[in-house]
């Protein structure tokens, strides 16, 4: 079982003059915890409601540099977890590179492995180099260079070259190979590296015989456009490494039902989830839709995909057909297997203030209050006795319905007027609704309004645990994180597993 940090260092304190963005007294955090909180909730390069992208990213870089040198062992565990456990790509890449830079300057070893571990998809070596070149220039420290080269050997394949080596990318596969000089693991990968260099530098060398998938793709590309609109054997598309995006461009026509039905067997789980609306608009056959629904709701597929619950809510909102509703609900339930069945009485407070309208997902389809709601209601569905409250300037108990699906409850929450959009009067909501509950869970951005107390959870007895999930990662928190007051950043399918670990007495442990 994973172990989590459940208690922040005792040197946390209220700082004179420190306030939240809405004027309430604020509390600073120990650097590792501030980095953890920001890392799991930071969409690099994007504004938050109270913090601009430039300032937020600068704070992240500064924290990375400080922690990477001060506690390199912790940092070496944090970065791989951020990428693989929390599934955050940009934050992990930036953390690995900025941490490596600081460690090299300080003479701290170990950053090669950290850089390698942060790169888990074949386009990420190029993204890492693009970030470094744009911020620090062409001088690559050896650990950065070798870490990227290690990832190249692990990730570069024919299929990935076809999928990710785009002419629209500033740094191509060939550029990465040129700059990092990876050593191919076998002769076939050596052929691939040489071909990547040839295509980057527009050399007219013949395609190596060993690269059969690239040859199959070339055969398809040679077909006249008028022959590309006929249905194609899924096996032929698969042998050519054809993705749905590549198929759409190759056909030079809208994706109709036969085209979708030809590519669906080779589509990945997330690609299926993102295209439900497109399947409906094209008129994909109900029998095919049944196979898609079966894949989406298959427990093994859900586990392997590691798709976060918010994705299912996003797909549910986007897909116009009810034929997806039940598979998505089943899939969401499968994704929530780590939500604990809490005993006793639990108060769940969902912040629906205006600042929670900030984007939670990069494409803007989910807001922070969407994420807070889906997790809050999922936790309530699994709890023995839960009180769910929406709060802003006003607050109101959301009535739970026995046996109701999480997605149906989210829709009822939204349609029932539980999204307020005002200020963040957290203390007022806690005082109004705490009634001898055994624990309190607050889903918020922590930007509480001043309401007369130095701690928004002061109405909760000290022996009762209060768990705050900060969905935005701001520096200043709304409560001191000591004793039975715990603050975490972001949300994942394993986030709520922290609660029983804390209550079982696990202390001073991180999820890595």
Coordinates of C-alpha atoms in Angstrom, one line a residue:
X1 CA 0.0 0.0 0.0
X2 CA 1.3 3.5 -0.8
X3 CA 2.4 5.6 2.1
X4 CA 1.4 9.3 2.3
X5 CA 2.7 12.4 4.0
X6 CA 0.0 13.1 6.5
X7 CA 1.6 15.5 8.9
X8 CA 3.5 18.7 8.0
X9 CA 6.6 19.8 9.9
X10 CA 5.9 21.5 13.2
X11 CA 7.8 24.6 12.3
X12 CA 4.8 25.8 10.3
X13 CA 3.4 29.0 11.7
X14 CA 1.2 31.9 11.1
X15 CA 3.3 34.8 9.7
X16 CA 2.6 38.4 10.7
X17 CA 1.0 40.2 7.8
X18 CA 0.5 37.0 5.7
X19 CA -3.1 36.7 4.3
X20 CA -4.9 34.8 1.7
X21 CA -5.9 36.5 -1.5
X22 CA -9.3 37.4 0.1
X23 CA -7.8 38.9 3.2
X24 CA -8.0 36.1 5.7
X25 CA -5.0 35.3 7.9
X26 CA -2.7 32.9 6.0
X27 CA -0.2 30.3 6.9
X28 CA 3.0 29.5 5.1
X29 CA 4.3 25.9 4.4
X30 CA 7.6 24.1 4.7
X31 CA 9.3 24.1 1.3
X32 CA 8.8 20.4 0.5
X33 CA 5.2 20.5 1.2
X34 CA 4.7 23.8 -0.7
X35 CA 6.5 22.1 -3.7
X36 CA 4.4 19.0 -3.4
X37 CA 1.2 21.1 -3.2
X38 CA 2.1 23.3 -6.1
X39 CA 3.5 20.4 -8.2
X40 CA 0.4 18.3 -8.1
X41 CA -1.9 21.2 -8.9
X42 CA 0.2 23.3 -11.2
X43 CA -0.6 23.4 -14.9
X44 CA 2.6 24.9 -16.1
X45 CA 2.2 28.1 -18.2
X46 CA -1.5 28.6 -17.2
X47 CA -3.0 31.3 -15.0
X48 CA -4.8 30.5 -11.8
X49 CA -7.6 32.8 -10.4
X50 CA -5.3 34.6 -8.0
X51 CA -1.9 34.0 -9.5
X52 CA -0.5 34.7 -12.9
X53 CA 1.3 32.0 -14.9
X54 CA 4.7 33.7 -14.9
X55 CA 4.7 34.2 -11.1
X56 CA 3.4 30.8 -10.4
X57 CA 6.0 29.1 -12.6
X58 CA 8.8 31.2 -11.1
X59 CA 7.7 30.1 -7.6
X60 CA 7.7 26.5 -8.8
X61 CA 11.2 26.7 -10.3
X62 CA 12.5 28.4 -7.1
X63 CA 11.1 25.7 -4.9
X64 CA 12.4 23.0 -7.1
X65 CA 15.9 24.4 -7.0
X66 CA 15.9 24.8 -3.3
X67 CA 14.4 21.4 -2.4
X68 CA 16.5 19.5 -5.0
X69 CA 19.7 20.6 -3.3
X70 CA 18.5 20.6 0.3
X71 CA 16.9 17.1 0.2
X72 CA 18.1 15.3 -3.0
X73 CA 16.8 11.9 -1.8
X74 CA 13.3 13.2 -1.3
X75 CA 13.5 15.0 -4.6
X76 CA 14.6 11.8 -6.4
X77 CA 11.4 10.1 -5.3
X78 CA 9.2 13.1 -5.8
X79 CA 9.8 13.7 -9.5
X80 CA 9.1 10.1 -10.7
X81 CA 6.0 10.0 -8.6
X82 CA 4.8 13.4 -10.0
X83 CA 5.0 12.0 -13.5
X84 CA 3.9 8.4 -13.0
X85 CA 1.9 8.5 -9.8
X86 CA 0.2 11.9 -10.2
X87 CA 0.4 11.7 -14.1
X88 CA 1.5 15.3 -14.5
X89 CA 3.7 15.7 -17.5
X90 CA 4.7 19.4 -17.7
X91 CA 5.3 19.8 -14.0
X92 CA 7.5 16.7 -13.9
X93 CA 9.6 17.7 -16.8
X94 CA 10.2 21.2 -15.5
X95 CA 10.9 19.8 -12.0
X96 CA 13.4 17.3 -13.3
X97 CA 15.3 19.8 -15.5
X98 CA 15.3 22.7 -13.0
X99 CA 16.3 20.3 -10.2
X100 CA 19.1 18.9 -12.4
X101 CA 20.4 22.4 -13.1
X102 CA 20.4 23.3 -9.4
X103 CA 22.0 19.9 -8.4
X104 CA 24.8 20.3 -11.0
X105 CA 25.6 23.8 -9.8
X106 CA 25.8 22.5 -6.2
X107 CA 27.7 19.3 -7.1
X108 CA 24.9 17.0 -6.0
X109 CA 24.8 13.7 -8.0
X110 CA 21.8 11.7 -9.2
X111 CA 20.0 14.0 -11.6
X112 CA 20.5 11.8 -14.7
X113 CA 18.1 9.2 -13.3
X114 CA 15.6 11.9 -12.3
X115 CA 15.6 13.4 -15.8
X116 CA 15.1 9.9 -17.3
X117 CA 12.3 9.0 -15.0
X118 CA 10.4 12.2 -15.7
X119 CA 10.1 11.3 -19.4
X120 CA 7.5 8.7 -20.0
X121 CA 6.1 9.4 -23.4
X122 CA 8.0 9.6 -26.7
X123 CA 7.3 13.3 -27.3
X124 CA 8.7 14.2 -23.9
X125 CA 12.4 14.1 -24.7
X126 CA 11.7 16.7 -27.3
X127 CA 9.6 18.8 -24.9
X128 CA 12.4 18.6 -22.3
X129 CA 14.9 19.8 -24.8
X130 CA 12.6 22.6 -26.1
X131 CA 12.1 23.8 -22.5
X132 CA 15.9 23.7 -21.8
X133 CA 16.9 25.4 -25.0
X134 CA 14.2 28.1 -24.6
X135 CA 15.2 28.9 -21.0
X136 CA 18.8 28.0 -20.6
X137 CA 20.4 27.8 -24.1
X138 CA 22.3 25.1 -25.9
X139 CA 24.8 24.2 -23.1
X140 CA 23.5 20.9 -21.8
X141 CA 24.9 19.6 -18.5
X142 CA 26.0 15.9 -18.8
X143 CA 23.3 14.6 -16.4
X144 CA 20.6 16.3 -18.4
X145 CA 22.0 15.2 -21.7
X146 CA 22.4 11.6 -20.6
X147 CA 19.1 11.4 -18.8
X148 CA 17.3 12.5 -22.0
X149 CA 19.4 10.0 -24.0
X150 CA 18.4 7.2 -21.7
X151 CA 14.7 8.1 -22.2
X152 CA 15.2 8.1 -26.0
X153 CA 16.5 4.6 -26.0
X154 CA 13.6 3.5 -23.9
X155 CA 10.9 5.4 -25.8
X156 CA 11.8 5.8 -29.5
X157 CA 10.1 3.2 -31.8
X158 CA 8.6 3.2 -35.2
X159 CA 5.1 3.7 -33.9
X160 CA 6.1 6.5 -31.7
X161 CA 8.1 8.2 -34.5
X162 CA 5.0 8.1 -36.7
X163 CA 2.8 9.4 -33.9
X164 CA 5.0 12.1 -32.3
X165 CA 7.7 13.3 -34.7
X166 CA 5.7 16.1 -36.1
X167 CA 6.9 18.7 -38.6
X168 CA 5.1 21.3 -36.4
X169 CA 7.4 20.5 -33.4
X170 CA 10.3 22.9 -32.9
X171 CA 12.5 20.0 -31.6
X172 CA 12.2 16.8 -33.7
X173 CA 13.3 13.3 -32.9
X174 CA 16.4 13.9 -35.1
X175 CA 17.2 17.0 -33.1
X176 CA 17.1 15.1 -29.8
X177 CA 19.3 12.4 -31.3
X178 CA 21.7 15.0 -32.6
X179 CA 22.0 16.8 -29.3
X180 CA 22.1 13.9 -26.8
X181 CA 23.8 11.1 -28.8
X182 CA 21.9 8.1 -27.5
X183 CA 23.3 4.6 -27.9
X184 CA 20.8 2.4 -29.7
X185 CA 19.8 -0.8 -27.9
X186 CA 19.9 -2.9 -31.1
X187 CA 20.5 -2.7 -34.8
X188 CA 16.9 -2.0 -35.6
X189 CA 16.7 0.9 -33.3
X190 CA 20.0 2.1 -34.8
X191 CA 18.3 2.1 -38.2
X192 CA 15.4 4.1 -36.7
X193 CA 17.8 6.7 -35.3
X194 CA 19.5 7.1 -38.6
X195 CA 16.2 7.4 -40.4
X196 CA 15.0 10.0 -37.9
X197 CA 18.1 12.0 -38.6
X198 CA 17.5 11.6 -42.4
X199 CA 14.0 12.9 -42.3
X200 CA 14.9 15.8 -40.0
X201 CA 17.7 16.9 -42.3
X202 CA 15.7 16.0 -45.5
X203 CA 18.2 13.5 -46.8
X204 CA 16.9 11.3 -49.6
X205 CA 18.3 8.0 -48.2
X206 CA 16.3 4.8 -48.7
X207 CA 14.2 3.5 -45.8
X208 CA 16.0 0.7 -43.9
X209 CA 14.5 -2.7 -44.6
X210 CA 14.1 -3.4 -40.9
X211 CA 11.5 -0.6 -40.5
X212 CA 8.5 -2.5 -41.7
X213 CA 5.8 -0.3 -40.1
X214 CA 7.3 2.8 -41.7
X215 CA 7.2 1.0 -45.1
X216 CA 3.6 0.1 -44.6
X217 CA 2.7 3.7 -43.8
X218 CA 4.6 4.8 -46.9
X219 CA 2.5 2.5 -49.0
X220 CA -0.7 4.0 -47.7
X221 CA 0.5 7.5 -48.2
X222 CA 1.3 6.6 -51.9
X223 CA -2.4 5.8 -52.6
X224 CA -4.3 8.5 -54.6
X225 CA -6.6 10.6 -52.5
X226 CA -9.7 9.2 -54.2
X227 CA -8.8 5.7 -53.0
X228 CA -8.3 6.7 -49.4
X229 CA -12.0 7.2 -48.6
X230 CA -13.0 3.6 -48.9
X231 CA -13.2 1.5 -45.7
X232 CA -9.8 0.1 -44.8
X233 CA -9.0 -3.2 -43.1
X234 CA -8.2 -2.5 -39.4
X235 CA -5.3 -4.9 -39.6
X236 CA -3.8 -2.8 -42.5
X237 CA -4.2 0.4 -40.5
X238 CA -2.6 -1.2 -37.4
X239 CA 0.4 -2.5 -39.4
X240 CA 1.0 1.0 -40.6
X241 CA 0.8 2.5 -37.1
X242 CA -2.2 4.6 -38.2
X243 CA -3.8 6.6 -35.4
X244 CA -7.3 8.2 -35.7
X245 CA -5.7 11.7 -36.1
X246 CA -3.4 10.4 -38.9
X247 CA -6.3 8.6 -40.6
X248 CA -8.4 11.8 -40.6
X249 CA -5.5 13.7 -42.3
X250 CA -4.7 10.9 -44.7
X251 CA -8.3 10.6 -45.9
X252 CA -8.6 14.4 -46.5
X253 CA -12.2 14.1 -45.7
X254 CA -14.4 14.1 -42.7
X255 CA -14.4 11.0 -40.5
X256 CA -17.6 9.1 -41.3
X257 CA -18.9 6.0 -39.6
X258 CA -17.0 3.5 -41.8
X259 CA -13.7 5.4 -41.1
X260 CA -14.3 5.4 -37.4
X261 CA -15.3 1.8 -37.4
X262 CA -12.1 0.9 -39.2
X263 CA -9.8 2.6 -36.7
X264 CA -11.7 2.0 -33.4
X265 CA -10.2 -1.5 -32.9
X266 CA -6.7 0.1 -32.7
X267 CA -7.6 3.1 -30.7
X268 CA -6.3 3.5 -27.1
X269 CA -8.6 3.9 -24.1
X270 CA -8.2 7.6 -23.7
X271 CA -8.7 8.2 -27.4
X272 CA -12.0 6.3 -27.3
X273 CA -13.0 8.3 -24.2
X274 CA -12.3 11.6 -25.9
X275 CA -14.1 10.8 -29.1
X276 CA -17.6 9.6 -27.9
X277 CA -19.2 12.7 -29.2
X278 CA -17.5 12.3 -32.6
X279 CA -18.7 8.7 -32.8
X280 CA -22.3 9.9 -32.3
X281 CA -22.1 12.7 -34.8
X282 CA -20.7 10.3 -37.4
X283 CA -23.4 7.7 -36.7
X284 CA -21.2 4.8 -35.5
X285 CA -23.3 1.6 -35.4
X286 CA -24.8 0.6 -32.0
X287 CA -23.1 -2.7 -32.2
X288 CA -19.7 -1.0 -32.4
X289 CA -20.8 1.4 -29.6
X290 CA -21.5 -1.6 -27.4
X291 CA -17.9 -2.9 -27.9
X292 CA -16.6 0.6 -27.0
X293 CA -18.8 0.7 -23.9
X294 CA -17.5 -2.7 -22.9
X295 CA -13.9 -1.5 -23.2
X296 CA -14.6 1.7 -21.3
X297 CA -16.2 -0.1 -18.4
X298 CA -13.8 -3.1 -18.3
X299 CA -12.1 -3.0 -14.9
X300 CA -8.7 -4.1 -16.4
X301 CA -8.9 -1.4 -19.1
X302 CA -9.7 1.2 -16.5
X303 CA -6.9 0.2 -14.3
X304 CA -4.3 0.1 -17.1
X305 CA -5.5 3.5 -18.5
X306 CA -5.0 5.3 -15.1
X307 CA -7.6 7.8 -16.3
X308 CA -8.6 10.2 -13.6
X309 CA -12.3 10.4 -12.6
X310 CA -12.6 13.9 -14.0
X311 CA -12.1 12.5 -17.5
X312 CA -15.3 10.5 -17.2
X313 CA -17.2 13.5 -16.1
X314 CA -15.8 15.5 -19.0
X315 CA -16.8 12.7 -21.4
X316 CA -20.2 12.4 -19.8
X317 CA -20.8 16.2 -20.3
X318 CA -19.6 16.2 -23.9
X319 CA -21.3 13.0 -25.2
X320 CA -24.9 13.7 -26.3
X321 CA -26.1 10.1 -26.5
X322 CA -27.4 8.2 -23.4
X323 CA -25.8 5.1 -24.8
X324 CA -22.5 6.1 -23.1
X325 CA -24.0 7.1 -19.7
X326 CA -24.0 3.6 -18.1
X327 CA -20.5 2.6 -19.4
X328 CA -19.1 5.9 -18.2
X329 CA -20.7 5.5 -14.8
X330 CA -19.3 2.0 -14.4
X331 CA -15.9 3.2 -15.5
X332 CA -15.9 6.1 -13.0
X333 CA -16.8 3.7 -10.3
X334 CA -13.9 1.5 -11.3
X335 CA -11.6 4.5 -11.2
X336 CA -12.7 5.3 -7.7
X337 CA -11.7 2.0 -6.2
X338 CA -9.2 3.8 -4.0
X339 CA -11.9 6.0 -2.4
X340 CA -12.2 4.6 1.1
X341 CA -15.5 3.5 2.7
X342 CA -15.3 5.9 5.6
X343 CA -16.9 4.9 8.9
X344 CA -18.7 7.2 11.4
X345 CA -19.8 10.7 10.3
X346 CA -18.1 12.9 7.7
X347 CA -18.7 16.5 6.8
X348 CA -17.7 17.3 3.2
X349 CA -17.5 20.9 2.2
X350 CA -17.3 21.8 -1.5
X351 CA -16.1 25.3 -2.4
X352 CA -18.3 26.7 -5.2
X353 CA -17.0 30.3 -5.0
X354 CA -16.1 32.3 -8.1
X355 CA -12.4 31.5 -7.9
X356 CA -13.2 27.8 -8.1
X357 CA -14.4 28.5 -11.7
X358 CA -10.7 28.5 -12.7
X359 CA -9.8 25.8 -15.2
X360 CA -8.8 22.5 -13.7
X361 CA -8.2 20.7 -17.0
X362 CA -5.9 22.1 -19.7
X363 CA -8.7 22.2 -22.3
X364 CA -11.0 24.1 -20.0
X365 CA -13.8 21.5 -20.1
X366 CA -13.5 21.0 -16.3
X367 CA -13.4 23.7 -13.7
X368 CA -12.0 23.3 -10.2
X369 CA -15.5 23.1 -8.8
X370 CA -16.3 20.3 -11.2
X371 CA -13.4 18.3 -9.9
X372 CA -14.3 19.1 -6.3
X373 CA -17.8 18.1 -6.8
X374 CA -17.1 14.7 -8.5
X375 CA -14.7 13.8 -5.7
X376 CA -16.8 15.1 -2.9
X377 CA -19.9 13.2 -4.1
X378 CA -17.9 10.0 -4.7
X379 CA -16.5 10.2 -1.2
X380 CA -20.0 10.7 0.1
X381 CA -21.3 7.8 -1.8
X382 CA -18.7 5.5 -0.1
X383 CA -19.1 7.0 3.4
X384 CA -21.2 5.5 6.1
X385 CA -22.9 8.8 7.0
X386 CA -21.9 11.9 5.0
X387 CA -23.1 15.5 5.1
X388 CA -22.3 17.3 1.8
X389 CA -22.3 21.1 1.7
X390 CA -21.9 23.5 -1.1
X391 CA -20.5 26.8 0.2
X392 CA -19.6 30.3 -1.0
X393 CA -21.0 33.4 0.7
X394 CA -24.0 31.2 1.4
X395 CA -24.0 27.5 2.1
X396 CA -26.5 24.6 1.7
X397 CA -26.6 20.9 2.4
X398 CA -26.8 18.8 -0.7
X399 CA -29.3 16.0 -0.1
X400 CA -27.8 12.6 -0.9
X401 CA -30.0 9.9 -2.6
X402 CA -29.3 6.3 -1.7
X403 CA -28.1 4.3 -4.7
X404 CA -27.7 7.3 -6.9
X405 CA -24.7 7.1 -9.3
X406 CA -22.0 9.7 -8.9
X407 CA -22.5 11.1 -12.4
X408 CA -26.2 11.5 -11.8
X409 CA -25.5 13.2 -8.5
X410 CA -23.1 15.6 -10.2
X411 CA -25.8 16.6 -12.7
X412 CA -28.3 17.1 -9.9
X413 CA -25.8 19.2 -8.0
X414 CA -25.3 21.4 -11.0
X415 CA -28.9 21.7 -12.1
X416 CA -30.1 22.2 -8.5
X417 CA -28.4 25.6 -8.1
X418 CA -25.5 24.4 -5.8
X419 CA -22.9 26.3 -7.8
X420 CA -22.9 29.7 -6.1
X421 CA -20.0 31.7 -7.7
X422 CA -19.6 34.2 -4.9
X423 CA -16.9 34.7 -2.2
X424 CA -15.1 32.0 -0.1
X425 CA -16.6 32.1 3.4
X426 CA -15.1 28.9 4.6
X427 CA -15.1 29.6 8.3
X428 CA -18.8 30.6 8.1
X429 CA -19.7 27.3 6.4
X430 CA -17.7 25.2 8.9
X431 CA -19.4 26.9 11.8
X432 CA -22.9 26.5 10.3
X433 CA -22.6 22.8 9.4
X434 CA -20.1 21.2 11.8
X435 CA -22.2 19.1 14.2
X436 CA -20.1 16.6 16.1
X437 CA -18.9 15.0 12.9
X438 CA -15.9 12.6 13.2
X439 CA -14.0 14.2 10.4
X440 CA -14.2 17.2 8.0
X441 CA -13.1 17.3 4.4
X442 CA -12.8 20.6 2.5
X443 CA -12.4 20.8 -1.2
X444 CA -11.3 24.3 -2.1
X445 CA -8.6 26.7 -3.3
X446 CA -8.1 27.9 0.3
X447 CA -8.6 31.5 -0.6
X448 CA -10.9 32.2 2.3
X449 CA -12.4 35.6 3.1
X450 CA -11.6 37.1 6.5
X451 CA -14.4 36.2 8.9
X452 CA -12.9 37.0 12.3
X453 CA -10.8 33.9 13.1
X454 CA -7.2 33.1 12.5
X455 CA -8.1 29.5 11.5
X456 CA -11.1 28.8 9.3
X457 CA -11.5 25.4 11.0
X458 CA -11.4 26.8 14.6
X459 CA -15.0 25.6 15.1
X460 CA -13.8 22.0 14.8
X461 CA -12.4 20.5 18.0
X462 CA -8.7 19.9 17.9
X463 CA -9.1 16.1 18.2
X464 CA -11.3 16.0 15.1
X465 CA -9.2 15.7 11.9
X466 CA -9.8 18.3 9.1
X467 CA -8.5 17.4 5.6
X468 CA -8.2 20.3 3.1
X469 CA -7.6 19.4 -0.6
X470 CA -6.2 22.5 -2.3
X471 CA -7.1 22.3 -6.0
X472 CA -5.1 25.4 -7.0
X473 CA -1.8 25.2 -5.2
X474 CA -1.6 28.7 -3.9
X475 CA 1.3 29.5 -1.5
X476 CA -0.8 30.8 1.4
X477 CA -3.1 28.4 3.1
X478 CA -6.3 29.0 5.1
X479 CA -5.3 26.9 8.2
X480 CA -2.1 25.9 9.9
X481 CA -1.2 22.3 8.9
X482 CA -0.3 20.8 12.2
X483 CA -1.8 18.3 14.6
X484 CA -5.1 17.1 13.2
X485 CA -5.2 19.7 10.3
X486 CA -3.9 18.3 7.0
X487 CA -3.5 19.9 3.6
X488 CA -2.9 18.2 0.3
X489 CA -2.7 19.4 -3.3
X490 CA -4.6 18.3 -6.4
X491 CA -6.9 15.3 -6.8
X492 CA -6.2 11.9 -8.1
X493 CA -7.9 8.5 -8.0
X494 CA -5.8 7.6 -5.0
X495 CA -6.1 11.0 -3.2
X496 CA -8.7 9.9 -0.6
X497 CA -6.7 6.9 0.5
X498 CA -4.8 9.4 2.6
X499 CA -7.7 9.7 5.1
X500 CA -7.7 6.1 6.5
X501 CA -3.9 6.1 6.5
X502 CA -3.8 9.2 8.6
X503 CA -6.5 7.9 10.9
X504 CA -4.6 4.6 11.2
X505 CA -1.7 6.5 12.6
X506 CA 0.7 6.7 9.7
X507 CA 2.8 9.8 10.1
X508 CA 5.4 11.8 8.2
X509 CA 5.2 9.8 5.1
X510 CA 4.8 10.7 1.4
X511 CA 3.0 8.9 -1.4
X512 CA 6.4 7.8 -2.8

